[in-house]
Every structure is written in C-alpha cells, then in structure tokens.
Amino acid sequence: MRSVSQKATPDASRRSETARRAILTAALDLVGRVGYAKLTIEGIATAAGVGKQTIYRWWPSKGSILFDAFLSLTTDQQDGALPDTGDLAADLKLVLRATVDELQDPGFDLPMRALHTEIVHDPVLAADYATRLDEPMRELKRDRLRAAQRAGQMSEDVDLDVAVDLLFGPILNRWVQRTGPLTHEYVDLVVDTALRGLKP
Amino acid sequence: MRSVSQKATPDASRRSETARRAILTAALDLVGRVGYAKLTIEGIATAAGVGKQTIYRWWPSKGSILFDAFLSLTTDQQDGALPDTGDLAADLKLVLRATVDELQDPGFDLPMRALHTEIVHDPVLAADYATRLDEPMRELKRDRLRAAQRAGQMSEDVDLDVAVDLLFGPILNRWVQRTGPLTHEYVDLVVDTALRGLKP
Amino acid sequence: MRSVSQKATPDASRRSETARRAILTAALDLVGRVGYAKLTIEGIATAAGVGKQTIYRWWPSKGSILFDAFLSLTTDQQDGALPDTGDLAADLKLVLRATVDELQDPGFDLPMRALHTEIVHDPVLAADYATRLDEPMRELKRDRLRAAQRAGQMSEDVDLDVAVDLLFGPILNRWVQRTGPLTHEYVDLVVDTALRGLKP
Amino acid sequence: MRSVSQKATPDASRRSETARRAILTAALDLVGRVGYAKLTIEGIATAAGVGKQTIYRWWPSKGSILFDAFLSLTTDQQDGALPDTGDLAADLKLVLRATVDELQDPGFDLPMRALHTEIVHDPVLAADYATRLDEPMRELKRDRLRAAQRAGQMSEDVDLDVAVDLLFGPILNRWVQRTGPLTHEYVDLVVDTALRGLKP
DNA sequence: GAGTAATCGAGACGGTACGTCTAGTCTTCCA
DNA sequence: TGGAAGACTAGACGTACCGTCTCGATTACTC
C-alpha cells in the first residue's frame, strides 16, 4: 500500500517499512490517547522513534498520515461483500447496526473523527477519501441494492447512489453532529422508512 | 444573546458590547478570508482591535467564538416557519435547494465547516449546537411535516425526527464528505425518494 | 511625609492615609516575600486591598513606591547623630558593623536592593534619593569626621565627602557586587586602612 | 567563549555561532538604544533575526545574555596589565580616569548598569560576574599594587583586596548611586587620600 | 568487496501562535 | 469626589510545534 500523495524526489524503493509502520501505529495510538487537537507531527515522530524529516519526506500533511493510518486499519477487515440472505431489510439492518457499533468504539471513532476533520477542510484529501475508501465501500452497497432490484425487492428506477445516501446519510449525519443517540432502534427505523420509499 | 459558556468570575454586566460584536464580526470575516486552519485567536484580536485577554475572558475556546459568531449570523435571518403551499414535495425542494445554495456560498460554507470541525471534537459544543441552533430549525421542519400529516400527505406513524433525518441527512452528509455534487437535481431526487417512503 | 513626585491633578488633602499606609506596607512585605523581580503594581494593590488606580493616582512609578516605603522604614529609626566616644576608629567600626548587619538582614536587604535597582536606572529617583535619604545620613557622617578634625584626629585638608566615600564606598560596593563576604573583620580592615590615609 | 550557564540537554556542538553573535550584538545595541527597562527577549530575537527559542535554548535569563554580551565587549580590549611607570599614584590615576571616562560613555554605561541590575538580584550571576569579569581585572590591579609593595611604595602589611576596594570602591559607588559627579578631580582626590593610608 | 548515494534518528534553526500575566487607562458604583 | 473593583487595549512572557535544515551513522544499491 502506498501513501496518499508523495513528492517526486524520494526513492520509494529505499523507504523503511519499519519506520512507516511505526509512524502509522503511533499516529493511531496517539489520536486515541491524546485526541485529535493535541496530535502533533513532533509527537508522532517521538512516539514512533523516528526523525521528523522521515515523516515530512513521505507525507504532505497530518491528514494524509491519518488517512494512511486509517487505511491500514480498515483494509485488514475487508469483508468482500455485504450479506445477502434474500431479506434486504434484515441485511441492511445488520450492516448498519455493525456500522454504528463501530462508530461508537473509541478506537475507531476518534481516528475517524480526526480524518473526518481533515476531509472537511482539504478537498484533495476528500477526493482521495472518496476514491480509495468511500467508493469501494459504496460499490459493495450498490451491489447489494442491485441484487435487490433483480430480486424485485427494490424499484428499478431508483438511483442507487441516492438510495445508499438515504440509508447511510442519516446515520453518519447523526454520528457527526451528535444530534441524537445512535441506537439499533434508530437504525431499524431509518432502514424501514427508507425502504418504503425504495420499494417497487 | 449570551455567549456559549463563560467562566463564573467575570462580571458580565460590565462586558463591552462593542468589543463582543467586533470579535464576532472579525471571526466571521477572517474564517472566510484565510480559512479555518489559519484562523488564530491572535488574528481575531488584532482584526477586532481588541486585546487577546478580552477574548480569553469571555470565550473558553475558538469553537465557542465560532459558535457565537454563527449564531449572530443566523438569528438575523430567522425565517419563522417553512413555506406551506400545500404541496409538500415542492415546499421541501424549495427549502433544501436554498440550503444547498447556502452551503455553497463561501461566506456561509467556510464558517459552517469551521464550526462543524469544532463540533465533531467537542461534545459540549455539540450539545450547545444541538440545543441552540439545530433544535429550533428542526422544530420548524417537524412543524411542516406535522402539517403534512394533518393534510393526509404523510403517514401518521412516521417518527418526525427520522423523517427530517431522511430528508436532510443525505444532503448534509454529501456536503461534509464531498462524495458528490450538491445539485438541485440531487435534492429533488432525495426529496422524491424519501417522500415515497413517508407517504401514507 | 510626601510621596517622591506626584501628578499635579489630585487633591492631596483628600488623600486616604489608610490606603497610603496599606500600599507602602504591602510593597515592603511583597518585595521581601516574592522578590523584586516579581513585585507588581497589581500585586501590591491586591495585597493592600486597594484599587490599582489609587496607586497610579499618587505614585508615578514602582520605584517611587519603593522609595516612599523605604523612607517609612528608615525614618522610624532616625538616630540623630553618630556616636562620638572620642575614639574615631572605634566609632566608625561600630557604625559600619551595624550597617553591614543591616545590609544582611533580609527585611532590609531586599527592599534596599530593589530601591537600588530603580535608582541605577532612574536619575530622577536617584536625585531624590540623594537629597532625601543619602544626604541627611552623609551630613551626620561628615559631622562626626569634622569633630575628629577638631580633635586633631584627622587631617584638616581632607575633603570630607571623599573621606566618607573612602569609608563607606568599599563596603557598599562589596554589598552590591557581592565580590566578597561582608564581615566585621573586613569592616575593621577598611576603617583602619582608610584612617591611615586620613590621619594628620 | 561559552555562555554563562546552559541547560544540560542541548548539544552545544550544534550551536550556531552566527546566531549567538547576532544575539549578543543585538542585545548590546538594544540596551543602548531603548534602555534596560524596555529591553525584551522578543525584541532581541527580532533584532537579531533569530527565533525566540534559540535564545531560551542557550541562555537561562536576560541577565545571562547581558553578561555574555558584556563579556564579548570587554574581552576584545584585554589590556594585559596595568601601566607601571614607577609612579604608583600617576598610574592609578591614569587607570581610574580611564575607568570613569568609560563609565560615562553611554555605549558602556547603559549595558553596565543593566548587567549591574541583574547582578544585584541574581546571586548566581553575581558569582559568575565575580569569577569571570571582576576577578581577572582585580588580579591585574593586585599585581600592580604588589609591584608597588616590592618597590617600597606601599606598605607590606596591607591586604591587597582591601587596597583595591579602597581605590575603586568609592568611584564605583558614586557611579552607581549618582551621589556626585565623576570627575577626574574626584578620582585624583580619592587616589591621593587612599594612597596616604596605603604608604609604608 | 568498496564506493556511493539516499534514508535514517536526532535536533537546532527561524518562525508563529499559544494562553498567561502585567502595564497603565477607563468606567462604574459605593460611601 | 476619592476609592475599590475590574474590564479594557497593548504587548512581553516562556512554551509548543511548525516545516526546513544540517549532522553523522547506517543501509542498500552500483561498479
């Protein structure tokens, strides 16, 4: 796996994999322990036992470190595909309940919020996020919905991206803005109501 | 209007209204001109022609300044109520189109993103935001939906908060994550699809 | 007793003697407890239970407060005249030993050093010091030496100011620069050697 | 030449000699132009084109900067030894007249007073001053007086330190306290009178 | 294998901003 | 009106990080 974006100069073949991993691990560890606001490059370097220059050589911004760190966190648990038991509502509820559980695990919540902050202000990072993290996940979701369409459980004329947004948008928004509790009940309500609009 | 949170000590009755307004104006102006990342308390103080201590005396964090600044921005344009022409879909599209237009106006987008960032990391501020900004707006939205229920245009058994989330969540989420363009067409699609699920 | 120098405006007849005394006492107390470097007008005002303005109204500088405070410290113990037992050397040793003892008493040493610092940099204060504190003392010293001249114990052609400087200068200088210990032995040596040059 | 005192941590071998010299020069320049009271570390850093941290890294206090600055000022003009023409009085007058001239040159007077102020309040600095500046000079003075003893112009039983204090103490004291003008006549009087006490 | 070129840990550098502290002024209310 | 209280503008304090830089010491390719 390669870093988000990198200067042309350094010869990547010589890159120390040890240092790279130490930096990403330290970044994740620190963002969980001291929080995003107090996460500093200097702190990451020290915690990783690495010179500051080694970080600046390979990453253009704090956000890109977080991105790579996050990437290394999620790619380990690549599911492959969403469950398909034939019961669309049940499958979606399963996935979304797992999502809110994850979002409430501090080890995932804090880095995710940190990355989120960077994305909000950095369009380049946002694009990278969209391409490398969001889009693959979104494709899996669309796949599942496409299957539902083929099974006659979902209207054919629904835009799949809108459908995904309708299902996941409310939950993510509630997570971000903390406008209410992220319970399984809420997930179920959203899925049921949204599906009523998606059914044929 | 009172500030977000304030230390017990200072005597608020002696507070300089001139300084307060200058600070909020300068904060809004600066966040729009230099961006959130380069927004500094020192910069706000200088731009407002105010001593740093005056800021630290009355606001506990940069986020709370932004909050107050944002509050002073929105309370000027209090709508009172959402439009009600009898056509729910049209009314919602009108409101949401206005929302996305606003979210794409740099003078609103940048401060909003800045405030957003603070909210993501500061639960206290998030609670304040929920109470003082989000909830009043949400109440207006619920009112319009309640009227639709009474007019038989919306199912009676729908949770109004879930309905609001279903309509606004996808849009806000796309704004935050920049996962796609915020067009009027997208708004219309979301409204139409969501309403299908909300109809009786 | 009046303050060192004062603005023309305030009507001194209305001045609160209570506040004045509280300020001078607090100044002396604080300079002894926290040291000169950390002596602040604000601190004096708080310790004296007095508004800052009351200080600024009546004293032009921190040095002038110290001066007045010091004045109130020394005028209580006005001796009147130096001892005259007929034995010039013994009398001088007595006075100078008392002086070095005083200079080594923290309650006197610290305020004295503080005042000293102000004098070094403020010619106006230096002049005031010379006139109101140094000169009266110097006059007493000259008196004693004049008596010695009359008694034939000291040469008639010696400049009395030079004589005083010769006797007190070395001791004060050693106190200021801490170039050596201020012992009674040192005092005796200085007196004996200096007197050899002053004798007829 | 090394700085007054330095933290154990920083690696002195990496110290920038350019920055060090710029800081000392700026300190001397500023103390002469704006005076000691308005001499700030921030000002020195700016004038020297140096980061504040570079100053704080190598000097523990403003006084120690002044000390080093002063040291760099005086070591350039190392005399080696006091003049010895055989005429003790004339030689001393020459030296002391030069001293008072120097003390009245603003380029020397102001930094000297500034350093003096720090010494009065900082025993550590005072010790450093005594060892590195005062003692070497004093040794030269003692040398000259020792030569005078060998030449039979000065009593053998006089403590040389007391003799030095008797000659220089009055002058320095008058400089510090401004109790009178520092003229060549005064110098001559002090030398003549003191020498009367020091002769065999 | 020796030479060489780039990365590595380390940390000093010129800067900027932090949050605190004090200066000296101004305003309000009390006695 | 003087005094207690304390908010105000201004700006220095000493600290923390930024991103750049230079320094040997590995370390991995090239010849």
mmCIF file of N, CA and C in Angstrom, chain A residues 45-154:
data_model
loop_
_atom_site.group_PDB
_atom_site.id
_atom_site.type_symbol
_atom_site.label_atom_id
_atom_site.label_comp_id
_atom_site.label_asym_id
_atom_site.label_seq_id
_atom_site.Cartn_x
_atom_site.Cartn_y
_atom_site.Cartn_z
ATOM 1 N N ALA A 45 6.403 11.594 15.681
ATOM 2 C CA ALA A 45 7.799 11.240 15.422
ATOM 3 C C ALA A 45 8.442 10.658 16.674
ATOM 4 N N THR A 46 8.250 11.352 17.790
ATOM 5 C CA THR A 46 8.839 10.888 19.046
ATOM 6 C C THR A 46 8.289 9.515 19.426
ATOM 7 N N ALA A 47 6.952 9.396 19.380
ATOM 8 C CA ALA A 47 6.322 8.135 19.771
ATOM 9 C C ALA A 47 6.761 6.994 18.857
ATOM 10 N N ALA A 48 7.015 7.325 17.592
ATOM 11 C CA ALA A 48 7.407 6.276 16.656
ATOM 12 C C ALA A 48 8.914 6.035 16.672
ATOM 13 N N GLY A 49 9.636 6.871 17.435
ATOM 14 C CA GLY A 49 11.091 6.734 17.468
ATOM 15 C C GLY A 49 11.704 7.031 16.116
ATOM 16 N N VAL A 50 11.248 8.104 15.545
ATOM 17 C CA VAL A 50 11.561 8.416 14.154
ATOM 18 C C VAL A 50 11.919 9.898 14.059
ATOM 19 N N GLY A 51 12.764 10.258 13.128
ATOM 20 C CA GLY A 51 13.062 11.668 12.928
ATOM 21 C C GLY A 51 11.917 12.367 12.237
ATOM 22 N N LYS A 52 11.723 13.662 12.552
ATOM 23 C CA LYS A 52 10.624 14.392 11.924
ATOM 24 C C LYS A 52 10.728 14.371 10.399
ATOM 25 N N GLN A 53 11.945 14.469 9.930
ATOM 26 C CA GLN A 53 12.133 14.534 8.487
ATOM 27 C C GLN A 53 11.591 13.294 7.783
ATOM 28 N N THR A 54 11.680 12.180 8.433
ATOM 29 C CA THR A 54 11.180 10.937 7.835
ATOM 30 C C THR A 54 9.675 11.036 7.570
ATOM 31 N N ILE A 55 8.980 11.739 8.454
ATOM 32 C CA ILE A 55 7.548 11.948 8.229
ATOM 33 C C ILE A 55 7.331 12.936 7.088
ATOM 34 N N TYR A 56 8.028 14.075 7.183
ATOM 35 C CA TYR A 56 7.834 15.102 6.153
ATOM 36 C C TYR A 56 8.273 14.600 4.775
ATOM 37 N N ARG A 57 9.197 13.644 4.755
ATOM 38 C CA ARG A 57 9.651 13.131 3.465
ATOM 39 C C ARG A 57 8.546 12.370 2.749
ATOM 40 N N TRP A 58 7.724 11.685 3.506
ATOM 41 C CA TRP A 58 6.789 10.753 2.866
ATOM 42 C C TRP A 58 5.324 11.179 2.915
ATOM 43 N N TRP A 59 4.988 12.111 3.805
ATOM 44 C CA TRP A 59 3.590 12.555 3.862
ATOM 45 C C TRP A 59 3.506 14.066 3.743
ATOM 46 N N PRO A 60 2.560 14.575 2.986
ATOM 47 C CA PRO A 60 2.463 16.021 2.794
ATOM 48 C C PRO A 60 1.701 16.734 3.901
ATOM 49 N N SER A 61 0.935 16.016 4.677
ATOM 50 C CA SER A 61 0.128 16.684 5.699
ATOM 51 C C SER A 61 -0.253 15.699 6.800
ATOM 52 N N LYS A 62 -0.694 16.260 7.885
ATOM 53 C CA LYS A 62 -1.127 15.440 9.011
ATOM 54 C C LYS A 62 -2.310 14.569 8.585
ATOM 55 N N GLY A 63 -3.191 15.163 7.775
ATOM 56 C CA GLY A 63 -4.357 14.431 7.303
ATOM 57 C C GLY A 63 -3.983 13.198 6.509
ATOM 58 N N SER A 64 -2.926 13.313 5.708
ATOM 59 C CA SER A 64 -2.564 12.168 4.872
ATOM 60 C C SER A 64 -1.975 11.036 5.722
ATOM 61 N N ILE A 65 -1.326 11.395 6.808
ATOM 62 C CA ILE A 65 -0.869 10.341 7.725
ATOM 63 C C ILE A 65 -2.087 9.620 8.296
ATOM 64 N N LEU A 66 -3.046 10.417 8.762
ATOM 65 C CA LEU A 66 -4.257 9.838 9.322
ATOM 66 C C LEU A 66 -4.964 8.958 8.304
ATOM 67 N N PHE A 67 -4.965 9.442 7.073
ATOM 68 C CA PHE A 67 -5.614 8.669 6.018
ATOM 69 C C PHE A 67 -4.956 7.303 5.862
ATOM 70 N N ASP A 68 -3.624 7.333 5.737
ATOM 71 C CA ASP A 68 -2.902 6.063 5.599
ATOM 72 C C ASP A 68 -3.106 5.180 6.825
ATOM 73 N N ALA A 69 -3.069 5.809 7.985
ATOM 74 C CA ALA A 69 -3.257 5.050 9.219
ATOM 75 C C ALA A 69 -4.631 4.396 9.216
ATOM 76 N N PHE A 70 -5.603 5.177 8.777
ATOM 77 C CA PHE A 70 -6.968 4.672 8.743
ATOM 78 C C PHE A 70 -7.113 3.545 7.727
ATOM 79 N N LEU A 71 -6.437 3.750 6.615
ATOM 80 C CA LEU A 71 -6.462 2.742 5.568
ATOM 81 C C LEU A 71 -5.919 1.414 6.097
ATOM 82 N N SER A 72 -4.813 1.499 6.828
ATOM 83 C CA SER A 72 -4.193 0.277 7.366
ATOM 84 C C SER A 72 -5.099 -0.361 8.414
ATOM 85 N N LEU A 73 -5.991 0.475 8.963
ATOM 86 C CA LEU A 73 -6.901 -0.040 9.979
ATOM 87 C C LEU A 73 -8.046 -0.820 9.339
ATOM 88 N N THR A 74 -8.533 -0.307 8.203
ATOM 89 C CA THR A 74 -9.741 -0.882 7.589
ATOM 90 C C THR A 74 -9.440 -2.014 6.621
ATOM 91 N N THR A 75 -8.308 -1.934 5.937
ATOM 92 C CA THR A 75 -8.044 -2.953 4.907
ATOM 93 C C THR A 75 -7.826 -4.332 5.505
ATOM 94 N N ASP A 76 -7.546 -4.354 6.783
ATOM 95 C CA ASP A 76 -7.370 -5.662 7.423
ATOM 96 C C ASP A 76 -8.693 -6.430 7.462
ATOM 97 N N GLN A 77 -9.782 -5.666 7.568
ATOM 98 C CA GLN A 77 -11.085 -6.309 7.772
ATOM 99 C C GLN A 77 -11.972 -6.195 6.542
ATOM 100 N N GLN A 78 -11.329 -6.205 5.368
ATOM 101 C CA GLN A 78 -12.105 -6.149 4.127
ATOM 102 C C GLN A 78 -13.090 -7.329 4.067
ATOM 103 N N ASP A 79 -14.358 -6.987 3.990
ATOM 104 C CA ASP A 79 -15.378 -8.046 4.027
ATOM 105 C C ASP A 79 -15.535 -8.742 2.681
ATOM 106 N N GLY A 80 -15.332 -7.955 1.645
ATOM 107 C CA GLY A 80 -15.587 -8.539 0.328
ATOM 108 C C GLY A 80 -16.966 -8.116 -0.161
ATOM 109 N N ALA A 81 -18.012 -8.590 0.489
ATOM 110 C CA ALA A 81 -19.344 -8.190 0.044
ATOM 111 C C ALA A 81 -20.297 -8.101 1.231
ATOM 112 N N LEU A 82 -21.394 -7.366 1.020
ATOM 113 C CA LEU A 82 -22.412 -7.267 2.070
ATOM 114 C C LEU A 82 -23.203 -8.578 2.101
ATOM 115 N N PRO A 83 -23.744 -8.927 3.234
ATOM 116 C CA PRO A 83 -24.512 -10.176 3.345
ATOM 117 C C PRO A 83 -25.741 -10.132 2.440
ATOM 118 N N ASP A 84 -26.099 -11.266 1.904
ATOM 119 C CA ASP A 84 -27.307 -11.329 1.067
ATOM 120 C C ASP A 84 -28.083 -12.600 1.404
ATOM 121 N N THR A 85 -29.000 -12.446 2.365
ATOM 122 C CA THR A 85 -29.801 -13.599 2.793
ATOM 123 C C THR A 85 -31.113 -13.651 2.020
ATOM 124 N N GLY A 86 -31.317 -12.626 1.149
ATOM 125 C CA GLY A 86 -32.593 -12.551 0.456
ATOM 126 C C GLY A 86 -33.517 -11.549 1.130
ATOM 127 N N ASP A 87 -33.295 -11.308 2.395
ATOM 128 C CA ASP A 87 -34.113 -10.333 3.144
ATOM 129 C C ASP A 87 -33.365 -9.008 3.184
ATOM 130 N N LEU A 88 -33.706 -8.109 2.283
ATOM 131 C CA LEU A 88 -32.970 -6.841 2.155
ATOM 132 C C LEU A 88 -32.946 -6.043 3.462
ATOM 133 N N ALA A 89 -34.130 -5.860 4.066
ATOM 134 C CA ALA A 89 -34.213 -5.059 5.286
ATOM 135 C C ALA A 89 -33.312 -5.641 6.376
ATOM 136 N N ALA A 90 -33.404 -6.938 6.569
ATOM 137 C CA ALA A 90 -32.602 -7.580 7.609
ATOM 138 C C ALA A 90 -31.111 -7.409 7.334
ATOM 139 N N ASP A 91 -30.722 -7.590 6.063
ATOM 140 C CA ASP A 91 -29.316 -7.456 5.709
ATOM 141 C C ASP A 91 -28.806 -6.036 5.979
ATOM 142 N N LEU A 92 -29.619 -5.059 5.569
ATOM 143 C CA LEU A 92 -29.206 -3.665 5.760
ATOM 144 C C LEU A 92 -29.115 -3.316 7.242
ATOM 145 N N LYS A 93 -30.087 -3.799 8.005
ATOM 146 C CA LYS A 93 -30.054 -3.537 9.440
ATOM 147 C C LYS A 93 -28.798 -4.133 10.064
ATOM 148 N N LEU A 94 -28.433 -5.313 9.627
ATOM 149 C CA LEU A 94 -27.229 -5.965 10.147
ATOM 150 C C LEU A 94 -25.992 -5.102 9.883
ATOM 151 N N VAL A 95 -25.895 -4.671 8.630
ATOM 152 C CA VAL A 95 -24.728 -3.865 8.245
ATOM 153 C C VAL A 95 -24.714 -2.538 8.998
ATOM 154 N N LEU A 96 -25.857 -1.876 9.063
ATOM 155 C CA LEU A 96 -25.896 -0.557 9.689
ATOM 156 C C LEU A 96 -25.726 -0.633 11.213
ATOM 157 N N ARG A 97 -26.263 -1.705 11.795
ATOM 158 C CA ARG A 97 -26.031 -1.880 13.237
ATOM 159 C C ARG A 97 -24.542 -2.066 13.506
ATOM 160 N N ALA A 98 -23.871 -2.847 12.644
ATOM 161 C CA ALA A 98 -22.430 -3.038 12.795
ATOM 162 C C ALA A 98 -21.698 -1.709 12.633
ATOM 163 N N THR A 99 -22.197 -0.906 11.679
ATOM 164 C CA THR A 99 -21.570 0.406 11.442
ATOM 165 C C THR A 99 -21.650 1.300 12.678
ATOM 166 N N VAL A 100 -22.864 1.400 13.254
ATOM 167 C CA VAL A 100 -22.982 2.288 14.424
ATOM 168 C C VAL A 100 -22.201 1.731 15.616
ATOM 169 N N ASP A 101 -22.112 0.412 15.702
ATOM 170 C CA ASP A 101 -21.296 -0.160 16.785
ATOM 171 C C ASP A 101 -19.843 0.270 16.611
ATOM 172 N N GLU A 102 -19.379 0.175 15.379
ATOM 173 C CA GLU A 102 -18.008 0.564 15.071
ATOM 174 C C GLU A 102 -17.786 2.038 15.382
ATOM 175 N N LEU A 103 -18.752 2.853 14.965
ATOM 176 C CA LEU A 103 -18.627 4.307 15.177
ATOM 177 C C LEU A 103 -18.631 4.668 16.658
ATOM 178 N N GLN A 104 -19.065 3.742 17.477
ATOM 179 C CA GLN A 104 -19.076 4.065 18.898
ATOM 180 C C GLN A 104 -17.931 3.406 19.662
ATOM 181 N N ASP A 105 -17.096 2.663 18.916
ATOM 182 C CA ASP A 105 -15.875 2.109 19.508
ATOM 183 C C ASP A 105 -14.804 3.199 19.463
ATOM 184 N N PRO A 106 -14.337 3.647 20.648
ATOM 185 C CA PRO A 106 -13.374 4.760 20.685
ATOM 186 C C PRO A 106 -12.165 4.526 19.785
ATOM 187 N N GLY A 107 -11.712 3.310 19.678
ATOM 188 C CA GLY A 107 -10.556 3.010 18.850
ATOM 189 C C GLY A 107 -10.805 3.268 17.375
ATOM 190 N N PHE A 108 -12.073 3.408 17.015
ATOM 191 C CA PHE A 108 -12.423 3.677 15.623
ATOM 192 C C PHE A 108 -13.003 5.085 15.512
ATOM 193 N N ASP A 109 -13.779 5.434 16.514
ATOM 194 C CA ASP A 109 -14.474 6.724 16.500
ATOM 195 C C ASP A 109 -13.499 7.893 16.432
ATOM 196 N N LEU A 110 -12.481 7.878 17.318
ATOM 197 C CA LEU A 110 -11.576 9.021 17.369
ATOM 198 C C LEU A 110 -10.764 9.196 16.093
ATOM 199 N N PRO A 111 -10.112 8.161 15.597
ATOM 200 C CA PRO A 111 -9.378 8.358 14.336
ATOM 201 C C PRO A 111 -10.310 8.775 13.209
ATOM 202 N N MET A 112 -11.506 8.198 13.184
ATOM 203 C CA MET A 112 -12.476 8.524 12.137
ATOM 204 C C MET A 112 -12.854 10.002 12.212
ATOM 205 N N ARG A 113 -13.095 10.491 13.405
ATOM 206 C CA ARG A 113 -13.420 11.917 13.544
ATOM 207 C C ARG A 113 -12.243 12.784 13.106
ATOM 208 N N ALA A 114 -11.045 12.355 13.483
ATOM 209 C CA ALA A 114 -9.855 13.110 13.101
ATOM 210 C C ALA A 114 -9.746 13.186 11.588
ATOM 211 N N LEU A 115 -9.861 12.037 10.939
ATOM 212 C CA LEU A 115 -9.782 12.006 9.486
ATOM 213 C C LEU A 115 -10.894 12.863 8.891
ATOM 214 N N HIS A 116 -12.065 12.733 9.475
ATOM 215 C CA HIS A 116 -13.218 13.499 9.051
ATOM 216 C C HIS A 116 -12.920 14.997 9.022
ATOM 217 N N THR A 117 -12.315 15.486 10.093
ATOM 218 C CA THR A 117 -11.972 16.907 10.189
ATOM 219 C C THR A 117 -11.079 17.341 9.047
ATOM 220 N N GLU A 118 -10.088 16.515 8.761
ATOM 221 C CA GLU A 118 -9.174 16.872 7.681
ATOM 222 C C GLU A 118 -9.898 16.905 6.348
ATOM 223 N N ILE A 119 -10.779 15.944 6.168
ATOM 224 C CA ILE A 119 -11.518 15.859 4.907
ATOM 225 C C ILE A 119 -12.402 17.084 4.700
ATOM 226 N N VAL A 120 -13.016 17.536 5.788
ATOM 227 C CA VAL A 120 -13.916 18.681 5.684
ATOM 228 C C VAL A 120 -13.192 19.891 5.106
ATOM 229 N N HIS A 121 -11.906 20.021 5.459
ATOM 230 C CA HIS A 121 -11.191 21.232 5.043
ATOM 231 C C HIS A 121 -10.231 21.019 3.873
ATOM 232 N N ASP A 122 -9.972 19.776 3.525
ATOM 233 C CA ASP A 122 -8.982 19.515 2.480
ATOM 234 C C ASP A 122 -9.614 18.757 1.307
ATOM 235 N N PRO A 123 -9.979 19.487 0.251
ATOM 236 C CA PRO A 123 -10.654 18.854 -0.888
ATOM 237 C C PRO A 123 -9.812 17.746 -1.521
ATOM 238 N N VAL A 124 -8.503 17.914 -1.555
ATOM 239 C CA VAL A 124 -7.636 16.884 -2.130
ATOM 240 C C VAL A 124 -7.775 15.590 -1.341
ATOM 241 N N LEU A 125 -7.694 15.732 -0.045
ATOM 242 C CA LEU A 125 -7.839 14.564 0.807
ATOM 243 C C LEU A 125 -9.246 13.979 0.656
ATOM 244 N N ALA A 126 -10.234 14.870 0.541
ATOM 245 C CA ALA A 126 -11.610 14.406 0.376
ATOM 246 C C ALA A 126 -11.746 13.554 -0.876
ATOM 247 N N ALA A 127 -11.112 14.017 -1.954
ATOM 248 C CA ALA A 127 -11.172 13.256 -3.206
ATOM 249 C C ALA A 127 -10.505 11.894 -3.019
ATOM 250 N N ASP A 128 -9.356 11.917 -2.364
ATOM 251 C CA ASP A 128 -8.657 10.668 -2.110
ATOM 252 C C ASP A 128 -9.500 9.728 -1.263
ATOM 253 N N TYR A 129 -10.141 10.312 -0.280
ATOM 254 C CA TYR A 129 -11.010 9.523 0.587
ATOM 255 C C TYR A 129 -12.148 8.918 -0.225
ATOM 256 N N ALA A 130 -12.758 9.761 -1.062
ATOM 257 C CA ALA A 130 -13.877 9.301 -1.880
ATOM 258 C C ALA A 130 -13.441 8.142 -2.773
ATOM 259 N N THR A 131 -12.286 8.274 -3.389
ATOM 260 C CA THR A 131 -11.818 7.257 -4.332
ATOM 261 C C THR A 131 -11.385 5.965 -3.660
ATOM 262 N N ARG A 132 -10.588 6.118 -2.619
ATOM 263 C CA ARG A 132 -9.915 4.946 -2.076
ATOM 264 C C ARG A 132 -10.650 4.283 -0.924
ATOM 265 N N LEU A 133 -11.488 5.030 -0.217
ATOM 266 C CA LEU A 133 -12.177 4.411 0.920
ATOM 267 C C LEU A 133 -13.684 4.345 0.721
ATOM 268 N N ASP A 134 -14.259 5.511 0.360
ATOM 269 C CA ASP A 134 -15.713 5.561 0.276
ATOM 270 C C ASP A 134 -16.237 4.775 -0.933
ATOM 271 N N GLU A 135 -15.633 5.006 -2.095
ATOM 272 C CA GLU A 135 -16.150 4.423 -3.333
ATOM 273 C C GLU A 135 -16.161 2.888 -3.304
ATOM 274 N N PRO A 136 -15.076 2.240 -2.872
ATOM 275 C CA PRO A 136 -15.117 0.760 -2.804
ATOM 276 C C PRO A 136 -16.242 0.250 -1.906
ATOM 277 N N MET A 137 -16.397 0.916 -0.756
ATOM 278 C CA MET A 137 -17.481 0.524 0.158
ATOM 279 C C MET A 137 -18.832 0.759 -0.494
ATOM 280 N N ARG A 138 -18.954 1.916 -1.117
ATOM 281 C CA ARG A 138 -20.204 2.294 -1.766
ATOM 282 C C ARG A 138 -20.552 1.297 -2.882
ATOM 283 N N GLU A 139 -19.545 0.827 -3.593
ATOM 284 C CA GLU A 139 -19.759 -0.137 -4.675
ATOM 285 C C GLU A 139 -20.374 -1.421 -4.113
ATOM 286 N N LEU A 140 -19.857 -1.852 -2.958
ATOM 287 C CA LEU A 140 -20.416 -3.046 -2.322
ATOM 288 C C LEU A 140 -21.884 -2.839 -1.960
ATOM 289 N N LYS A 141 -22.160 -1.623 -1.464
ATOM 290 C CA LYS A 141 -23.549 -1.338 -1.083
ATOM 291 C C LYS A 141 -24.452 -1.328 -2.322
ATOM 292 N N ARG A 142 -23.964 -0.671 -3.382
ATOM 293 C CA ARG A 142 -24.745 -0.641 -4.615
ATOM 294 C C ARG A 142 -24.995 -2.057 -5.129
ATOM 295 N N ASP A 143 -23.949 -2.900 -5.014
ATOM 296 C CA ASP A 143 -24.085 -4.289 -5.455
ATOM 297 C C ASP A 143 -25.271 -4.973 -4.767
ATOM 298 N N ARG A 144 -25.315 -4.783 -3.468
ATOM 299 C CA ARG A 144 -26.381 -5.422 -2.706
ATOM 300 C C ARG A 144 -27.749 -4.915 -3.142
ATOM 301 N N LEU A 145 -27.805 -3.559 -3.355
ATOM 302 C CA LEU A 145 -29.084 -2.978 -3.760
ATOM 303 C C LEU A 145 -29.475 -3.425 -5.172
ATOM 304 N N ARG A 146 -28.469 -3.534 -6.042
ATOM 305 C CA ARG A 146 -28.715 -4.027 -7.398
ATOM 306 C C ARG A 146 -29.322 -5.429 -7.340
ATOM 307 N N ALA A 147 -28.769 -6.253 -6.474
ATOM 308 C CA ALA A 147 -29.292 -7.611 -6.303
ATOM 309 C C ALA A 147 -30.757 -7.561 -5.866
ATOM 310 N N ALA A 148 -31.047 -6.601 -4.974
ATOM 311 C CA ALA A 148 -32.425 -6.451 -4.501
ATOM 312 C C ALA A 148 -33.346 -6.049 -5.652
ATOM 313 N N GLN A 149 -32.812 -5.163 -6.518
ATOM 314 C CA GLN A 149 -33.621 -4.769 -7.685
ATOM 315 C C GLN A 149 -33.920 -5.997 -8.543
ATOM 316 N N ARG A 150 -32.860 -6.802 -8.796
ATOM 317 C CA ARG A 150 -33.049 -8.001 -9.617
ATOM 318 C C ARG A 150 -34.054 -8.954 -8.985
ATOM 319 N N ALA A 151 -34.065 -8.973 -7.638
ATOM 320 C CA ALA A 151 -34.989 -9.859 -6.926
ATOM 321 C C ALA A 151 -36.373 -9.238 -6.797
ATOM 322 N N GLY A 152 -36.552 -8.054 -7.410
ATOM 323 C CA GLY A 152 -37.861 -7.416 -7.372
ATOM 324 C C GLY A 152 -38.217 -6.821 -6.018
ATOM 325 N N GLN A 153 -37.181 -6.650 -5.162
ATOM 326 C CA GLN A 153 -37.476 -6.072 -3.835
ATOM 327 C C GLN A 153 -37.272 -4.561 -3.814
ATOM 328 N N MET A 154 -36.738 -4.042 -4.896
ATOM 329 C CA MET A 154 -36.493 -2.601 -4.941
ATOM 330 C C MET A 154 -36.846 -2.084 -6.329
#
